[in-house]
Coordinates of C-alpha atoms in Angstrom, one line a residue:
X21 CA -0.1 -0.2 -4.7
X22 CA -0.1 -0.8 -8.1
X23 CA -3.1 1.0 -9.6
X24 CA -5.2 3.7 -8.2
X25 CA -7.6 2.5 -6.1
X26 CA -10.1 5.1 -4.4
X27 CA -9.0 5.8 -0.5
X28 CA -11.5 6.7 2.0
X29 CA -11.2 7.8 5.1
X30 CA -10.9 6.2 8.4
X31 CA -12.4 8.5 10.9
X32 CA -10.0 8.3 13.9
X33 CA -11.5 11.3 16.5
X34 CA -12.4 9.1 18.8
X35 CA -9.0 7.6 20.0
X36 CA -7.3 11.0 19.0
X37 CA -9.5 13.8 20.3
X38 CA -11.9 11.1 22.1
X39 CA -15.0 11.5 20.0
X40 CA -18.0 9.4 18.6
X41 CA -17.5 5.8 18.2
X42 CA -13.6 4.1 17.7
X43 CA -13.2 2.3 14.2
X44 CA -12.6 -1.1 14.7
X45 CA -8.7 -2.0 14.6
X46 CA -8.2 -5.9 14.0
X47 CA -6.3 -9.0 11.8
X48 CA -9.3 -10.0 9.7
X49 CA -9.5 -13.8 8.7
X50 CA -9.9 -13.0 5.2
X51 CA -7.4 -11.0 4.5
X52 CA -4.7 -12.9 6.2
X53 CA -5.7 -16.4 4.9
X54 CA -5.1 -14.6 1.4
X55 CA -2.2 -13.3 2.3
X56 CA -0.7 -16.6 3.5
X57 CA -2.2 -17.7 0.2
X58 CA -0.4 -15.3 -1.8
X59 CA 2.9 -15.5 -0.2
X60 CA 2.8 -19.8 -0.6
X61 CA 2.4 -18.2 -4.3
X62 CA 5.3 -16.6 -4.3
X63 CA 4.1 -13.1 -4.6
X64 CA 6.9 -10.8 -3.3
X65 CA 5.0 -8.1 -2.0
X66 CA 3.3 -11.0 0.3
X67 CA 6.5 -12.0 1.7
X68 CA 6.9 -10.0 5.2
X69 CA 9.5 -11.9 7.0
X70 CA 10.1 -9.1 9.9
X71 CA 8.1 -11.5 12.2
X72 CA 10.7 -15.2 11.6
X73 CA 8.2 -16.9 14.0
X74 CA 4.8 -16.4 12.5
X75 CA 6.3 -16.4 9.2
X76 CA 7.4 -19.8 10.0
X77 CA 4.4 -21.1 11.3
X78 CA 2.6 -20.2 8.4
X79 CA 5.0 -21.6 5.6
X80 CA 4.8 -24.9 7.6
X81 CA 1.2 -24.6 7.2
X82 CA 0.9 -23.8 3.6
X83 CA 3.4 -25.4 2.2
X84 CA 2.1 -29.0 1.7
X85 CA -0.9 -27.1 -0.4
X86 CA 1.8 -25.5 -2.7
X87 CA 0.1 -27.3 -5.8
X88 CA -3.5 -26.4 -4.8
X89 CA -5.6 -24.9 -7.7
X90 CA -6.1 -21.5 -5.5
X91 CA -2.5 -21.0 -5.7
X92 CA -2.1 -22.1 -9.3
X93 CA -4.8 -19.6 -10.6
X94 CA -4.0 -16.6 -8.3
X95 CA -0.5 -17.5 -10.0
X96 CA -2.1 -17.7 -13.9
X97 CA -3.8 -14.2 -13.1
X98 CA -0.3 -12.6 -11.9
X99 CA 1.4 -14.0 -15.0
X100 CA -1.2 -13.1 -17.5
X101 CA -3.2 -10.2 -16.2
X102 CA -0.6 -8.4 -13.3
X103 CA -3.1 -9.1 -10.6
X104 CA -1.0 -8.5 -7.1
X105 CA -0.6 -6.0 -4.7
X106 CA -3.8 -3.9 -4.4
X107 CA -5.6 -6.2 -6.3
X108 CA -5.7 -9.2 -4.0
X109 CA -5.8 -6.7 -1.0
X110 CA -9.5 -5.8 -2.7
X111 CA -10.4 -9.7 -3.5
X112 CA -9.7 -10.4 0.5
X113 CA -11.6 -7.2 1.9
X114 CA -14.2 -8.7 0.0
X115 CA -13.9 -12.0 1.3
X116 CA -15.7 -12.7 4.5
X117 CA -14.4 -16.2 6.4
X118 CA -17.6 -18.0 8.1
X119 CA -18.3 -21.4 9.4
X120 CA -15.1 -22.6 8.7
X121 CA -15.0 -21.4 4.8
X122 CA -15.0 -18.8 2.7
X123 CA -17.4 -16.7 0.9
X124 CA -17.5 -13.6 -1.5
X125 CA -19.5 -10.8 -0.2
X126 CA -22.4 -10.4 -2.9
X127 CA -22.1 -6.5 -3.5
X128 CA -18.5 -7.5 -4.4
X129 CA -17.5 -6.5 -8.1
X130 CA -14.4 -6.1 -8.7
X131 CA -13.6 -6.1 -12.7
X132 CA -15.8 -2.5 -11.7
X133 CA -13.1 -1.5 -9.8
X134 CA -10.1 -2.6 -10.9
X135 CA -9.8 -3.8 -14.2
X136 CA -6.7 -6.2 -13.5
X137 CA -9.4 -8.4 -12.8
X138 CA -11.8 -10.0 -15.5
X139 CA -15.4 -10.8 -15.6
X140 CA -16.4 -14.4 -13.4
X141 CA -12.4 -15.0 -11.8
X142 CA -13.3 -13.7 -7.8
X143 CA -16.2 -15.9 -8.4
X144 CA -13.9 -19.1 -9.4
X145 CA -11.0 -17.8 -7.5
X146 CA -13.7 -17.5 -4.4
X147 CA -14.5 -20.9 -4.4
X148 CA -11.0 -22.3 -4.9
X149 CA -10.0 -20.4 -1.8
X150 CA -12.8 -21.2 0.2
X151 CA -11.5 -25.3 -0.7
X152 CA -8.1 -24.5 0.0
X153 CA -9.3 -22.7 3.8
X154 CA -11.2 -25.5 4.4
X155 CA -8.4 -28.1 3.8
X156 CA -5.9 -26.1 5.6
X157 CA -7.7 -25.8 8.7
X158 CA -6.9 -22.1 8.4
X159 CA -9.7 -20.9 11.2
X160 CA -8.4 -23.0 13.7
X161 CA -4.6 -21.4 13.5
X162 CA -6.1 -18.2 13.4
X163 CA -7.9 -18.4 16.2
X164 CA -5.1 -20.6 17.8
X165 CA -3.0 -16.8 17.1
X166 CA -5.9 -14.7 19.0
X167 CA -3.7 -13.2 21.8
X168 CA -0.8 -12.4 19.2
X169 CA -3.7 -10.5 17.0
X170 CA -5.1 -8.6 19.4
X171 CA -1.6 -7.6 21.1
X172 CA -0.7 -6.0 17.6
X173 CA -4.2 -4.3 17.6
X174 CA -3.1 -2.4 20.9
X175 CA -0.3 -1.2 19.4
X176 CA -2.1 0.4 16.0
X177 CA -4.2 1.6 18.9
X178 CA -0.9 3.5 20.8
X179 CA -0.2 5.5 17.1
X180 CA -3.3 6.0 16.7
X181 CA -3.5 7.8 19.7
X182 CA -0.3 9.7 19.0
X183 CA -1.8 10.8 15.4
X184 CA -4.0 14.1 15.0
X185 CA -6.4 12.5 12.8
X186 CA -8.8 15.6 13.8
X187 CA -6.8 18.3 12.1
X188 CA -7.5 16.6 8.5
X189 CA -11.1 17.3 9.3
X190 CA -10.4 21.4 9.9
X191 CA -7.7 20.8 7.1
X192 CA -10.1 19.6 4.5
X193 CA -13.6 21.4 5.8
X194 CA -15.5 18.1 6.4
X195 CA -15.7 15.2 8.4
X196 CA -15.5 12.1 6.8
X197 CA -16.8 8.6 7.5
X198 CA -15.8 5.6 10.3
X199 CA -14.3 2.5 8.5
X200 CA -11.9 -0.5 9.6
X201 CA -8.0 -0.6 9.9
X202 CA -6.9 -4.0 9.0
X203 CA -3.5 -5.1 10.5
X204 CA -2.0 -7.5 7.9
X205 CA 1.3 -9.4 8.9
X206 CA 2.3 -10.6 5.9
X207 CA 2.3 -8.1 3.3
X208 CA 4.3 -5.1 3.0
X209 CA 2.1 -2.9 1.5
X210 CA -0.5 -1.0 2.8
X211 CA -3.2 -0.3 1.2
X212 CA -6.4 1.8 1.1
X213 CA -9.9 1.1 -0.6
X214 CA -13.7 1.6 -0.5
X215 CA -15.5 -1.6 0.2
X216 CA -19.1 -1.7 -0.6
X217 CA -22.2 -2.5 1.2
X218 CA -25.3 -4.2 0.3
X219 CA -27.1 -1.0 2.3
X220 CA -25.7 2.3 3.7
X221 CA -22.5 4.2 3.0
X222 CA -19.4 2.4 1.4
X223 CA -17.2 1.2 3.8
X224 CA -13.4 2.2 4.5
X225 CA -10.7 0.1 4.6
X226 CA -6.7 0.4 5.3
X227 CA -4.7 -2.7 5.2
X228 CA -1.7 -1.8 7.3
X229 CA 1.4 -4.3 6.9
X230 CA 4.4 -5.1 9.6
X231 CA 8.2 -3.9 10.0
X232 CA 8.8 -3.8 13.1
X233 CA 8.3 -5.8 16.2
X234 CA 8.8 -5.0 20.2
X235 CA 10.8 -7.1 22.3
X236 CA 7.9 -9.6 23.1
X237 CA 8.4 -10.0 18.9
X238 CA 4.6 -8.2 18.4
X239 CA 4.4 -5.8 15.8
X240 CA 4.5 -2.1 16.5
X241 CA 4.0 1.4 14.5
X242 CA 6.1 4.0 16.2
X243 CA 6.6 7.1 14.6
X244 CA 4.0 5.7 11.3
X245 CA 2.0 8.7 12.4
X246 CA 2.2 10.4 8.4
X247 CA 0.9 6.6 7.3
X248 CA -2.1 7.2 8.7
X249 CA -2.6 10.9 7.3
X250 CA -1.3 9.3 4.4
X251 CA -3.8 6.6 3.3
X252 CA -6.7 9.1 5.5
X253 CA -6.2 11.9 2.7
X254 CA -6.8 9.8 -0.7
X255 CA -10.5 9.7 0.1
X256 CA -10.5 13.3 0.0
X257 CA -8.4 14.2 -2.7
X258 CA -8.4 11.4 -5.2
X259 CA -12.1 12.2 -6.0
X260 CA -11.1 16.1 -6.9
X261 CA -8.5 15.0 -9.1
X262 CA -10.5 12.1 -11.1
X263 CA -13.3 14.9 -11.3
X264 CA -11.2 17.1 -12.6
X265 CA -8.8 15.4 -14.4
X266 CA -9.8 16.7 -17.8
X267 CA -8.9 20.2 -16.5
X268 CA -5.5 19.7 -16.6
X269 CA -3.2 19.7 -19.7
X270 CA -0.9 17.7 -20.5
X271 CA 1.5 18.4 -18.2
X272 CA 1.1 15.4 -16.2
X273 CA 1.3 13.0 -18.5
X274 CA 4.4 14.8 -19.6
X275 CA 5.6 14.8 -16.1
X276 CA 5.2 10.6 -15.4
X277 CA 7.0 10.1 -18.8
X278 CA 10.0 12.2 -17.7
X279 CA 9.8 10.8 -14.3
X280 CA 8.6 7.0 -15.1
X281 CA 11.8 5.4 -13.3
X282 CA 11.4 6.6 -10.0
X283 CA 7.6 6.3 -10.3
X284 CA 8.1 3.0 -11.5
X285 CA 10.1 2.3 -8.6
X286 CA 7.0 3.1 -6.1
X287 CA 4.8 0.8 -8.7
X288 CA 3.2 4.2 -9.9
X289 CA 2.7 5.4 -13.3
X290 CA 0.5 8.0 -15.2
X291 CA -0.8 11.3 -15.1
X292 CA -3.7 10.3 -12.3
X293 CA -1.5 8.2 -10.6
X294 CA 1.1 11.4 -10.4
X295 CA -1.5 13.8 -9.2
X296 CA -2.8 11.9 -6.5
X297 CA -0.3 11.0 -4.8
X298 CA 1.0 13.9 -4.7
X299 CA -2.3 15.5 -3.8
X300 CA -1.6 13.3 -0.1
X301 CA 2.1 13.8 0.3
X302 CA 1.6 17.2 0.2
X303 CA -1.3 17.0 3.0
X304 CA 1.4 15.2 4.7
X305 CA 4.0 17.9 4.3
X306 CA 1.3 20.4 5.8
X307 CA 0.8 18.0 8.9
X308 CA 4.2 18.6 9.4
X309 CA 3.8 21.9 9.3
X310 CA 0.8 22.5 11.1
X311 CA 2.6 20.9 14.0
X312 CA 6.1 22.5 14.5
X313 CA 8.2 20.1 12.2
X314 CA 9.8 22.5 9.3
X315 CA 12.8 20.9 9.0
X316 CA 11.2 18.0 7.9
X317 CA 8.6 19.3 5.7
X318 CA 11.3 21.2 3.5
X319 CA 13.5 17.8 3.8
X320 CA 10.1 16.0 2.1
X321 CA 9.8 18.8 -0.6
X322 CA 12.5 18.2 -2.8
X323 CA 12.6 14.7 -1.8
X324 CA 9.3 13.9 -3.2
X325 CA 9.8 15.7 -6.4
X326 CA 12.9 13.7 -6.9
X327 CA 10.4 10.7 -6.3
X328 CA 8.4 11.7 -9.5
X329 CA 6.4 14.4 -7.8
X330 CA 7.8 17.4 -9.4
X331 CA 4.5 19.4 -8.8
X332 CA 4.8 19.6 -5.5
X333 CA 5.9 23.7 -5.2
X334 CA 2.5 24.4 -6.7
X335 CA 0.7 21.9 -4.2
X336 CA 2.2 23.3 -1.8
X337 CA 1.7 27.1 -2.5
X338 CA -2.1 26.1 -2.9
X339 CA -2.6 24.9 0.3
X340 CA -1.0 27.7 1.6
X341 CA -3.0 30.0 0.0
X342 CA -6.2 27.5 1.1
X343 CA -5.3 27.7 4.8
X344 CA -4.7 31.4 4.8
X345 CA -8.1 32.3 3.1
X346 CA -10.7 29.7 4.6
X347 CA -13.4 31.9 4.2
X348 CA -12.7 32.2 0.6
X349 CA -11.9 28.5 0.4
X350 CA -14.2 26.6 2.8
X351 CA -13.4 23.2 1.7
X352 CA -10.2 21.3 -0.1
X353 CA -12.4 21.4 -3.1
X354 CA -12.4 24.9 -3.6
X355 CA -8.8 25.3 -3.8
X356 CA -8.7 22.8 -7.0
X357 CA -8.8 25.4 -9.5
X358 CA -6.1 27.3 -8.2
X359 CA -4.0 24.2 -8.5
X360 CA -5.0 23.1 -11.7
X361 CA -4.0 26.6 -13.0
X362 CA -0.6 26.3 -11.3
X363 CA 0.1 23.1 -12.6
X364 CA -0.9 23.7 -16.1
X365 CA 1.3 26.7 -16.6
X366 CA 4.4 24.7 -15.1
X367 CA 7.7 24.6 -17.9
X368 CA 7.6 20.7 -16.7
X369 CA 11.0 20.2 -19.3
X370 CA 12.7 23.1 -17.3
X371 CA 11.3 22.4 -14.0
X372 CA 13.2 18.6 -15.1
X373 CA 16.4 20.4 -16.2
X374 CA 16.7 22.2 -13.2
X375 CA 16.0 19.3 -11.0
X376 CA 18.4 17.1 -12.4
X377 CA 20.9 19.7 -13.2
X378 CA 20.9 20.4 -9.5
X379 CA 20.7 17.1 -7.9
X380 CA 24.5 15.3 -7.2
X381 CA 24.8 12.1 -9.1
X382 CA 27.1 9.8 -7.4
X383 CA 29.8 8.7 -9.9
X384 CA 32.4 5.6 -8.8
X385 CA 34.1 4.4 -5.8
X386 CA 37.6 4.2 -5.7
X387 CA 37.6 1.0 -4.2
X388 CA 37.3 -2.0 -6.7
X389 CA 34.1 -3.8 -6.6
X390 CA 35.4 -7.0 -4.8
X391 CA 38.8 -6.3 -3.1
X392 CA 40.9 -7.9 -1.0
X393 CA 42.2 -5.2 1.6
X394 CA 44.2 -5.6 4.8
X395 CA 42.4 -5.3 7.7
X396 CA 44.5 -3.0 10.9
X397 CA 44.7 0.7 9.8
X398 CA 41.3 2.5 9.0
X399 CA 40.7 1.9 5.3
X400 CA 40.2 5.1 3.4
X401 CA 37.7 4.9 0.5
X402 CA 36.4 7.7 -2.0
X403 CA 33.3 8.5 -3.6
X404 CA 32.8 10.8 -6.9
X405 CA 29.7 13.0 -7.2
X406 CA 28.9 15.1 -10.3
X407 CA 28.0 18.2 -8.3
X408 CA 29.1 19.4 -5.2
X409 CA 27.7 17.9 -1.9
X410 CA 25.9 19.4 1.5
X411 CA 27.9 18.7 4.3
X412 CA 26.3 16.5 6.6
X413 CA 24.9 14.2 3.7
X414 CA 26.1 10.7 4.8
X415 CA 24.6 7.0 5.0
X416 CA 25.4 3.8 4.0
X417 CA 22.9 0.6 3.3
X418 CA 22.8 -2.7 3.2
X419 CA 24.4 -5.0 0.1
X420 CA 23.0 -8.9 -0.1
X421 CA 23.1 -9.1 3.8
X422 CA 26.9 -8.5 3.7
X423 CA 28.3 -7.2 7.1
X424 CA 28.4 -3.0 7.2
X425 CA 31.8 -1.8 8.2
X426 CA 31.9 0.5 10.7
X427 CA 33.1 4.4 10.4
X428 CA 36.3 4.3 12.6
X429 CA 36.6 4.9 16.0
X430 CA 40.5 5.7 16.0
X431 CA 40.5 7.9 13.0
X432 CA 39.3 11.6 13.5
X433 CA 37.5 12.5 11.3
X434 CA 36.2 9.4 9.8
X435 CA 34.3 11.5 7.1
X436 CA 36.0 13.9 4.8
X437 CA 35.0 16.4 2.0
X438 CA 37.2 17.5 -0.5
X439 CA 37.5 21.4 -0.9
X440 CA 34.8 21.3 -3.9
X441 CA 32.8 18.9 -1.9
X442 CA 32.7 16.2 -4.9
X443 CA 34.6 14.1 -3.4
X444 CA 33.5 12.1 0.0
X445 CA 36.0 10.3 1.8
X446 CA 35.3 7.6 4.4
X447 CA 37.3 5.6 7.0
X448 CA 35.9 2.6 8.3
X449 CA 37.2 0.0 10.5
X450 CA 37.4 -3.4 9.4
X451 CA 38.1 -6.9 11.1
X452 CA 40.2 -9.4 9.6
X453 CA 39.2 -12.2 7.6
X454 CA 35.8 -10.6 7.0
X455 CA 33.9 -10.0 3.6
X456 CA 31.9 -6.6 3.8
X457 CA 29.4 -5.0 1.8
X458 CA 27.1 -2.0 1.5
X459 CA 24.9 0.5 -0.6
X460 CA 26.1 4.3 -1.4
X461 CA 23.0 5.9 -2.5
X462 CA 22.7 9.2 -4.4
X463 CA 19.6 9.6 -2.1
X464 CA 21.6 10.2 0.9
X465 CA 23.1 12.9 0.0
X466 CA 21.9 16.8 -1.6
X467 CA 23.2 19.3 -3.4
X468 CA 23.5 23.5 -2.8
X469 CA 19.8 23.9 -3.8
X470 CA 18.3 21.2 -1.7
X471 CA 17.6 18.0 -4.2
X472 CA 18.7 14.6 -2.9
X473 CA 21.0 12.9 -5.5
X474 CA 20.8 9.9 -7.6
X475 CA 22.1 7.1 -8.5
X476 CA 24.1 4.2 -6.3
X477 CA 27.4 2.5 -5.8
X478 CA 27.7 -0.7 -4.8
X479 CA 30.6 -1.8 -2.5
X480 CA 32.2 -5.0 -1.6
X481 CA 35.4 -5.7 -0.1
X482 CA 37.2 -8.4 1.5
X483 CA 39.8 -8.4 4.0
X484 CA 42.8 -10.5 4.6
X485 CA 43.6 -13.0 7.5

């Protein structure tokens, strides 16, 4: 997501605890044909390739429209205005597909809620979209990919079941509203937002998008379990914090200004931006918590306030105090002050000298970017770091789809440190005639007082024949 957009809540009781009526789980026309739209666009974030097949099926759909005047103006509004990510996932939630077209839902306004968007373009873009479904004949290959949808569906339905969606409610001290989870298999965002109705309560929406498949190539959601209590908390905290906002100093702007590259990174930016999402990846932190998983909680500590979210010790010792005194804090809202206090009061340039004084930058490889080694003993290469190291901090990722040499088998150990543990030494086993690559990320590793490091080295290295 690129700009705040206000989360609500999906109420999931009734698959987790069995209760009231199950939000509905499903790929919505809409939202798909726009994705498929977007990605023919050439929109990044709209190109999910972990499913080859479907993604395949829908280029060779798409693709002869490439010049249609939907694509063209949704490409004129990224250009000009940064319209993309969460901004097209609100045009399509407000997009309803309907006797073989498209229409715009008439409570939709979305210059109102996102100002990426200008007066009268849904309208136009609306109409050039429901053309472009028309010509494509997209309703029929949707419905032609009925049994693939609702397969993915059962398996949102299998975390959902796995998720204690009820302990937000007791977290937070109210219950909040049903909505809709969108599966999208295209994008790889997700995204959350409020979509109006003509009568009743807004409506909920979460856009979910696709990594992983099962062996019958359908998409699943293991272990997404902190997605859901993720996107399920912004409806109840995001509101607190634009209501409040004023309260706090400025501290947070200070905070996204010191931390704007790895913000940036996650498409954040700004003070509001900061707190909010740090408002929810602390609720996640408490989930963790609340159900047995410590180790992981303090991992997500420091790791989130390396990720820009260097307010997350006062957060934290808020909800703390919150759970422990419910009768003097009844709901989430009540605990706001305390943290807005906190925060205020926090030395944020110290607070970013001690973070990056303690977190191990990784320095150079001793291995020349683009060597030619011999391939038969294990091959020895060295990493510098500007602090010392945690034992145990290891990994290695991908580089341009290069092949990932293995640590080696036949050389015990195959990771060293050096005595001041600045210095990590790896052996890996490599194949002859082979041209290898990967990513050593400061990320993976921490130093003495817990902070992941920073920085990466990039390695590629070619063997002989």
């Amino acid at each position: 997501m690129r700009k705040l957009l206000l989360f609500l809540f999906i109420s999931l009781a009734s698959i987790a605890r069995g209760n009231d009526a199950n939000p509905r789980i499903c790929v919505d026309p809409a939202v798909e044909f726009v994705s498929a739209v977007c990605r023919t666009a050439g929109f990044a974030e709209y190109v999910n390739n972990a499913n080859a097949t479907y993604a395949w099926a829908v280029d060779s759909l798409f693709t002869p429209f490439g010049e249609h005047p939907a694509i063209k103006y949704l490409q004129a509004v990224r250009e000009h205005q940064d319209v993309g990510y969460d901004a097209i996932a609100l045009l399509a939630v407000y997009l309803t597909a309907d006797k073989g077209g498209l229409q715009l839902r008439p409570e939709a306004n979305l210059p109102a809620e996102d100002s990426r968007w200008k007066s009268g373009q849904p309208d136009s873009v609306a109409v050039l979209l429901d053309d472009l479904y028309r010509q494509s004949n997209f309703d029929v290959f949707f419905r032609s990919n009925g049994e693939f949808y609702d397969a993915a569906a059962k398996n949102m339905e299998a975390l959902l079941e796995k998720t204690d969606v009820a302990w937000l409610w007791d977290f937070f001290g109210k219950k909040p509203e049903d909505g809709e989870i969108v599966i999208s298999l295209l994008n790889k965002g997700n995204y959350g937002m409020s979509r109006h109705r003509a009568s009743g309560a807004d409506e909920s929406v979460i856009v979910v998008g696709c990594f992983r498949l099962d062996k019958h190539d359908i998409p699943v959601f293991d272990g997404r379990e902190s997605l859901i209590i993720h996107e399920s908390s912004h409806p109840m905290t995001n509101p607190l914090v634009i209501d409040n906002f004023d309260s706090f100093n400025d501290n947070l702007s200070l905070a996204a200004k010191l931390m704007e590259a790895p913000l940036a990174a996650k498409s954040y930016g700004g003070g509001l931006s900061l707190m909010c999402e740090s408002m929810v990846r602390a609720v996640e932190i408490q989930y963790a918590l609340a159900h047995g998983d410590s180790i992981a909680a303090n991992y997500r500590k420091t790791s989130e306030m390396m990720a820009g979210f260097m307010f997350m010790p006062e957060i934290l010792e808020a909800f703390d105090h919150y759970t422990a005194n419910r009768r003097d804090y009844p709901m989430i809202d009540s605990i706001m002050p305390v943290i807005i206090h906190s925060i205020n009061n926090v030395d944020v340039n110290g607070r970013y000298e001690e973070m990056m004084n303690e977190s191990p930058e990784i320095l150079a490889c001793s291995l020349p970017y683009g060597a030619t080694v011999n391939a038969g003993e294990p091959l020895a290469i060295s990493f510098t770091f500007s602090r010392p190291i945690k034992r145990g901090s290891f990994g290695m990722g991908e580089l341009h789809d290069l092949e990932i040499p293995d640590l080696s088998d036949t050389r015990r150990p195959s990771i060293e440190y050096s005595d001041d543990r600045k210095t990590l030494t790896i052996y890996l086993d490599v194949l002859p005639d082979m041209e290898y690559g990967m990513t050593m990320n400061g990320s993976f590793y921490r130093g003495h007082s817990g902070y992941p490091g920073r920085g990466k080295v990039e390695v590629m290295f070619r063997t002989a024949k």
